[in-house]
Amino acid sequence: MAIPTSVSSSFLLILLLVSSLLSLSLSASSRCHPDDKRALLAIKKSLNPQNFASWNPRTDCCGWDDVICDADDQVVRLYIRYTTMIGSIPAAVGDLRYLEILDFSYINNLTGSIPYSITKLQNLKSLTISRTSVTGPVPEFLSQLKNLESLDLSFNELSGPIPASLADLTKLGYLVLRVNKLTGTIPDSLGRFKSNFTTFDLSHNELSGTIPKSLGGLNFQGIGLSDNNLVGDASMLFRENSDALWYDLSRNQLDFDLSKVRFPKTTSSLDLSHNRIRGSIPKQLTELSVAELDLSYNRLCGEIPIGGNLQTLGSGPFYHNKCLCGSPLPKCK
């Protein structure tokens, strides 16, 4: 029996649609570069596969959770965060050769050291390994990542000295190594950075010795050196013509004359508490819009200058000094 022309045409149309959809599906599943896909699947296998439910080898890896591709379908960003994993950072991350941003953060039970294979990521601009249990040193080999602009290794179990070779990262503008177990002195070479830093933070470690004078040449918005064992002069960090917004040098053993310091006009937060700082509070502080101030637990003397918001911050920022007086503390005798 002959098939009516209308039915035949409809059947052919359906076949064409199905074929087209299959073609689109196959095309979509092959968008991801095969090398990138192999690397990502190796990463999944090395860690906890249950955390990578969307990383299905039958689908396009550019559509997987936490994976971002560029217009050429190369993986350029990888975010692995807020999860629990067992193991160390897989060496396979180094096979994502077009990667620009790599972020391992807020990961329970991620241990081991930072793998050397990361040096293969010559396009990398931002490296974050934060709030993990990663151990070992801050690797010397990170200086090979010549395009790195941001390095955040905070809240880990890293130990040993800060490599002087980090100064070879000429594009670096964000360096955060806070809350680790780093020891030794701050390398003088770090003062060679020519980039404008948003943040330079080495706080909450076990660093010792004096602050290198070379750090006085850094251009930063904020610097954190708190909770270390630093001694001596820190006055070189304050330049009136800089654009610094915040300083946290608290809980060290710093010893210098505060009365000789001229602060940047942009200063909004200043914590110098728990040191051995002497002299008097400079009148210039009344000219600044300092919203957060803590000068407590030092060896300051003299009358607190009147003006600005110094009297509105309460007495807490001035407690436990040698002989400070005047509002908001008791009157000078």
PDB file of C-alpha atoms in Angstrom, residues 117-284:
ATOM      1  CA  SER A 117      52.814  21.112  38.025  1.00  0.00           C
ATOM      2  CA  ILE A 118      51.202  24.514  38.636  1.00  0.00           C
ATOM      3  CA  THR A 119      54.280  26.045  36.983  1.00  0.00           C
ATOM      4  CA  LYS A 120      52.896  24.842  33.636  1.00  0.00           C
ATOM      5  CA  LEU A 121      50.059  27.375  33.960  1.00  0.00           C
ATOM      6  CA  GLN A 122      51.881  30.227  32.262  1.00  0.00           C
ATOM      7  CA  ASN A 123      48.631  32.121  31.565  1.00  0.00           C
ATOM      8  CA  LEU A 124      47.638  32.103  35.237  1.00  0.00           C
ATOM      9  CA  LYS A 125      46.707  35.531  36.609  1.00  0.00           C
ATOM     10  CA  SER A 126      45.097  34.584  39.913  1.00  0.00           C
ATOM     11  CA  LEU A 127      45.981  31.715  42.268  1.00  0.00           C
ATOM     12  CA  THR A 128      43.922  31.181  45.414  1.00  0.00           C
ATOM     13  CA  ILE A 129      44.514  28.311  47.836  1.00  0.00           C
ATOM     14  CA  SER A 130      42.775  29.425  50.992  1.00  0.00           C
ATOM     15  CA  ARG A 131      41.125  27.932  54.077  1.00  0.00           C
ATOM     16  CA  THR A 132      42.411  24.426  53.507  1.00  0.00           C
ATOM     17  CA  SER A 133      44.809  22.107  55.354  1.00  0.00           C
ATOM     18  CA  VAL A 134      47.527  22.426  52.713  1.00  0.00           C
ATOM     19  CA  THR A 135      51.018  22.145  54.239  1.00  0.00           C
ATOM     20  CA  GLY A 136      54.621  22.602  53.197  1.00  0.00           C
ATOM     21  CA  PRO A 137      56.397  25.804  52.211  1.00  0.00           C
ATOM     22  CA  VAL A 138      55.350  28.715  50.055  1.00  0.00           C
ATOM     23  CA  PRO A 139      57.078  27.266  46.999  1.00  0.00           C
ATOM     24  CA  GLU A 140      59.990  29.023  45.333  1.00  0.00           C
ATOM     25  CA  PHE A 141      58.664  27.802  41.999  1.00  0.00           C
ATOM     26  CA  LEU A 142      55.677  30.150  42.162  1.00  0.00           C
ATOM     27  CA  SER A 143      58.053  32.827  40.867  1.00  0.00           C
ATOM     28  CA  GLN A 144      57.848  31.072  37.486  1.00  0.00           C
ATOM     29  CA  LEU A 145      54.221  32.220  37.058  1.00  0.00           C
ATOM     30  CA  LYS A 146      55.220  35.471  35.360  1.00  0.00           C
ATOM     31  CA  ASN A 147      51.665  36.629  34.599  1.00  0.00           C
ATOM     32  CA  LEU A 148      50.432  36.237  38.173  1.00  0.00           C
ATOM     33  CA  GLU A 149      48.590  39.314  39.450  1.00  0.00           C
ATOM     34  CA  SER A 150      46.983  37.884  42.585  1.00  0.00           C
ATOM     35  CA  LEU A 151      48.348  35.315  45.064  1.00  0.00           C
ATOM     36  CA  ASP A 152      46.214  34.296  48.054  1.00  0.00           C
ATOM     37  CA  LEU A 153      47.549  31.449  50.215  1.00  0.00           C
ATOM     38  CA  SER A 154      45.788  32.517  53.402  1.00  0.00           C
ATOM     39  CA  PHE A 155      44.376  30.347  56.218  1.00  0.00           C
ATOM     40  CA  ASN A 156      46.409  27.215  55.542  1.00  0.00           C
ATOM     41  CA  GLU A 157      49.132  25.267  57.359  1.00  0.00           C
ATOM     42  CA  LEU A 158      52.057  26.584  55.328  1.00  0.00           C
ATOM     43  CA  SER A 159      55.398  26.870  57.110  1.00  0.00           C
ATOM     44  CA  GLY A 160      58.962  27.984  56.527  1.00  0.00           C
ATOM     45  CA  PRO A 161      60.234  31.286  55.139  1.00  0.00           C
ATOM     46  CA  ILE A 162      58.681  33.606  52.578  1.00  0.00           C
ATOM     47  CA  PRO A 163      60.624  33.094  49.339  1.00  0.00           C
ATOM     48  CA  ALA A 164      62.579  36.163  48.244  1.00  0.00           C
ATOM     49  CA  SER A 165      61.884  35.079  44.666  1.00  0.00           C
ATOM     50  CA  LEU A 166      58.238  36.192  44.926  1.00  0.00           C
ATOM     51  CA  ALA A 167      59.600  39.621  44.039  1.00  0.00           C
ATOM     52  CA  ASP A 168      60.162  38.263  40.524  1.00  0.00           C
ATOM     53  CA  LEU A 169      56.385  38.342  40.010  1.00  0.00           C
ATOM     54  CA  THR A 170      56.489  41.808  38.467  1.00  0.00           C
ATOM     55  CA  LYS A 171      52.739  41.974  37.776  1.00  0.00           C
ATOM     56  CA  LEU A 172      51.682  41.006  41.307  1.00  0.00           C
ATOM     57  CA  GLY A 173      49.274  43.459  42.919  1.00  0.00           C
ATOM     58  CA  TYR A 174      47.640  41.311  45.607  1.00  0.00           C
ATOM     59  CA  LEU A 175      49.668  39.214  48.059  1.00  0.00           C
ATOM     60  CA  VAL A 176      47.943  37.562  51.024  1.00  0.00           C
ATOM     61  CA  LEU A 177      49.783  34.970  53.129  1.00  0.00           C
ATOM     62  CA  ARG A 178      47.949  35.630  56.399  1.00  0.00           C
ATOM     63  CA  VAL A 179      47.143  32.953  59.000  1.00  0.00           C
ATOM     64  CA  ASN A 180      49.800  30.349  58.337  1.00  0.00           C
ATOM     65  CA  LYS A 181      52.906  29.240  60.236  1.00  0.00           C
ATOM     66  CA  LEU A 182      55.490  31.182  58.258  1.00  0.00           C
ATOM     67  CA  THR A 183      58.787  31.939  59.981  1.00  0.00           C
ATOM     68  CA  GLY A 184      61.951  33.922  59.385  1.00  0.00           C
ATOM     69  CA  THR A 185      62.256  37.530  58.292  1.00  0.00           C
ATOM     70  CA  ILE A 186      60.389  39.480  55.630  1.00  0.00           C
ATOM     71  CA  PRO A 187      62.594  39.391  52.517  1.00  0.00           C
ATOM     72  CA  ASP A 188      64.061  42.757  51.584  1.00  0.00           C
ATOM     73  CA  SER A 189      63.395  41.876  47.946  1.00  0.00           C
ATOM     74  CA  LEU A 190      59.620  42.330  48.425  1.00  0.00           C
ATOM     75  CA  GLY A 191      60.227  46.061  48.407  1.00  0.00           C
ATOM     76  CA  ARG A 192      61.126  45.779  44.718  1.00  0.00           C
ATOM     77  CA  PHE A 193      57.507  45.388  43.651  1.00  0.00           C
ATOM     78  CA  LYS A 194      56.539  48.187  41.270  1.00  0.00           C
ATOM     79  CA  SER A 195      52.896  47.209  40.958  1.00  0.00           C
ATOM     80  CA  ASN A 196      50.162  49.088  42.785  1.00  0.00           C
ATOM     81  CA  PHE A 197      49.043  46.739  45.556  1.00  0.00           C
ATOM     82  CA  THR A 198      45.456  46.574  46.695  1.00  0.00           C
ATOM     83  CA  THR A 199      46.494  44.332  49.596  1.00  0.00           C
ATOM     84  CA  PHE A 200      49.837  43.240  51.057  1.00  0.00           C
ATOM     85  CA  ASP A 201      49.068  41.014  54.031  1.00  0.00           C
ATOM     86  CA  LEU A 202      51.461  38.774  55.993  1.00  0.00           C
ATOM     87  CA  SER A 203      49.491  38.891  59.256  1.00  0.00           C
ATOM     88  CA  HIS A 204      49.061  36.072  61.791  1.00  0.00           C
ATOM     89  CA  ASN A 205      52.292  34.201  61.198  1.00  0.00           C
ATOM     90  CA  GLU A 206      55.511  33.759  63.171  1.00  0.00           C
ATOM     91  CA  LEU A 207      57.657  36.254  61.287  1.00  0.00           C
ATOM     92  CA  SER A 208      60.483  37.932  63.165  1.00  0.00           C
ATOM     93  CA  GLY A 209      63.133  40.603  62.785  1.00  0.00           C
ATOM     94  CA  THR A 210      62.721  44.144  61.518  1.00  0.00           C
ATOM     95  CA  ILE A 211      60.524  45.383  58.712  1.00  0.00           C
ATOM     96  CA  PRO A 212      62.767  45.957  55.669  1.00  0.00           C
ATOM     97  CA  LYS A 213      63.132  49.643  54.822  1.00  0.00           C
ATOM     98  CA  SER A 214      62.482  48.697  51.201  1.00  0.00           C
ATOM     99  CA  LEU A 215      58.794  48.083  52.033  1.00  0.00           C
ATOM    100  CA  GLY A 216      58.482  51.828  52.451  1.00  0.00           C
ATOM    101  CA  GLY A 217      58.603  52.098  48.672  1.00  0.00           C
ATOM    102  CA  LEU A 218      55.571  49.888  48.104  1.00  0.00           C
ATOM    103  CA  ASN A 219      52.395  51.392  46.715  1.00  0.00           C
ATOM    104  CA  PHE A 220      49.533  49.738  48.568  1.00  0.00           C
ATOM    105  CA  GLN A 221      45.950  50.407  49.590  1.00  0.00           C
ATOM    106  CA  GLY A 222      46.348  48.259  52.673  1.00  0.00           C
ATOM    107  CA  ILE A 223      49.136  46.506  54.557  1.00  0.00           C
ATOM    108  CA  GLY A 224      48.753  43.881  57.265  1.00  0.00           C
ATOM    109  CA  LEU A 225      51.659  42.669  59.399  1.00  0.00           C
ATOM    110  CA  SER A 226      49.779  42.027  62.616  1.00  0.00           C
ATOM    111  CA  ASP A 227      50.267  39.127  65.041  1.00  0.00           C
ATOM    112  CA  ASN A 228      53.909  38.399  64.291  1.00  0.00           C
ATOM    113  CA  ASN A 229      57.135  38.930  66.236  1.00  0.00           C
ATOM    114  CA  LEU A 230      58.351  41.985  64.345  1.00  0.00           C
ATOM    115  CA  VAL A 231      60.555  44.538  66.106  1.00  0.00           C
ATOM    116  CA  GLY A 232      61.942  48.001  65.518  1.00  0.00           C
ATOM    117  CA  ASP A 233      60.858  50.788  63.215  1.00  0.00           C
ATOM    118  CA  ALA A 234      57.744  50.763  61.036  1.00  0.00           C
ATOM    119  CA  SER A 235      57.572  54.493  60.326  1.00  0.00           C
ATOM    120  CA  MET A 236      58.859  54.015  56.761  1.00  0.00           C
ATOM    121  CA  LEU A 237      55.489  52.490  55.827  1.00  0.00           C
ATOM    122  CA  PHE A 238      53.705  55.824  56.314  1.00  0.00           C
ATOM    123  CA  ARG A 239      54.059  58.223  53.387  1.00  0.00           C
ATOM    124  CA  GLU A 240      51.885  61.319  53.337  1.00  0.00           C
ATOM    125  CA  ASN A 241      51.805  61.370  49.529  1.00  0.00           C
ATOM    126  CA  SER A 242      50.613  57.752  49.169  1.00  0.00           C
ATOM    127  CA  ASP A 243      47.039  56.531  48.718  1.00  0.00           C
ATOM    128  CA  ALA A 244      47.030  53.940  51.519  1.00  0.00           C
ATOM    129  CA  LEU A 245      43.639  53.286  53.126  1.00  0.00           C
ATOM    130  CA  TRP A 246      44.407  50.913  55.982  1.00  0.00           C
ATOM    131  CA  TYR A 247      47.224  49.667  58.199  1.00  0.00           C
ATOM    132  CA  ASP A 248      47.208  46.791  60.673  1.00  0.00           C
ATOM    133  CA  LEU A 249      50.559  46.460  62.448  1.00  0.00           C
ATOM    134  CA  SER A 250      49.105  45.369  65.771  1.00  0.00           C
ATOM    135  CA  ARG A 251      50.454  42.746  68.175  1.00  0.00           C
ATOM    136  CA  ASN A 252      54.148  42.960  67.425  1.00  0.00           C
ATOM    137  CA  GLN A 253      57.044  44.578  69.280  1.00  0.00           C
ATOM    138  CA  LEU A 254      57.418  47.627  67.085  1.00  0.00           C
ATOM    139  CA  ASP A 255      59.234  50.595  68.611  1.00  0.00           C
ATOM    140  CA  PHE A 256      59.294  54.046  66.978  1.00  0.00           C
ATOM    141  CA  ASP A 257      58.314  57.665  67.652  1.00  0.00           C
ATOM    142  CA  LEU A 258      54.736  58.197  66.479  1.00  0.00           C
ATOM    143  CA  SER A 259      54.970  61.971  66.796  1.00  0.00           C
ATOM    144  CA  LYS A 260      57.288  62.076  63.759  1.00  0.00           C
ATOM    145  CA  VAL A 261      54.928  60.148  61.487  1.00  0.00           C
ATOM    146  CA  ARG A 262      52.920  61.799  58.706  1.00  0.00           C
ATOM    147  CA  PHE A 263      49.996  59.684  57.590  1.00  0.00           C
ATOM    148  CA  PRO A 264      48.484  59.494  54.086  1.00  0.00           C
ATOM    149  CA  LYS A 265      45.464  61.751  53.796  1.00  0.00           C
ATOM    150  CA  THR A 266      43.470  58.732  52.608  1.00  0.00           C
ATOM    151  CA  THR A 267      43.970  56.727  55.832  1.00  0.00           C
ATOM    152  CA  SER A 268      40.636  55.394  57.114  1.00  0.00           C
ATOM    153  CA  SER A 269      41.744  52.501  59.350  1.00  0.00           C
ATOM    154  CA  LEU A 270      44.802  52.396  61.610  1.00  0.00           C
ATOM    155  CA  ASP A 271      45.616  49.654  64.127  1.00  0.00           C
ATOM    156  CA  LEU A 272      48.964  50.004  65.923  1.00  0.00           C
ATOM    157  CA  SER A 273      47.838  48.436  69.187  1.00  0.00           C
ATOM    158  CA  HIS A 274      49.892  46.067  71.366  1.00  0.00           C
ATOM    159  CA  ASN A 275      53.347  47.360  70.439  1.00  0.00           C
ATOM    160  CA  ARG A 276      55.986  49.550  72.082  1.00  0.00           C
ATOM    161  CA  ILE A 277      55.300  52.718  70.153  1.00  0.00           C
ATOM    162  CA  ARG A 278      56.284  55.944  71.937  1.00  0.00           C
ATOM    163  CA  GLY A 279      55.993  59.691  71.540  1.00  0.00           C
ATOM    164  CA  SER A 280      52.753  61.611  71.216  1.00  0.00           C
ATOM    165  CA  ILE A 281      49.766  61.402  68.895  1.00  0.00           C
ATOM    166  CA  PRO A 282      50.381  63.694  65.899  1.00  0.00           C
ATOM    167  CA  LYS A 283      47.982  66.587  65.438  1.00  0.00           C
ATOM    168  CA  GLN A 284      47.679  65.557  61.786  1.00  0.00           C
TER     169      GLN A 284
END
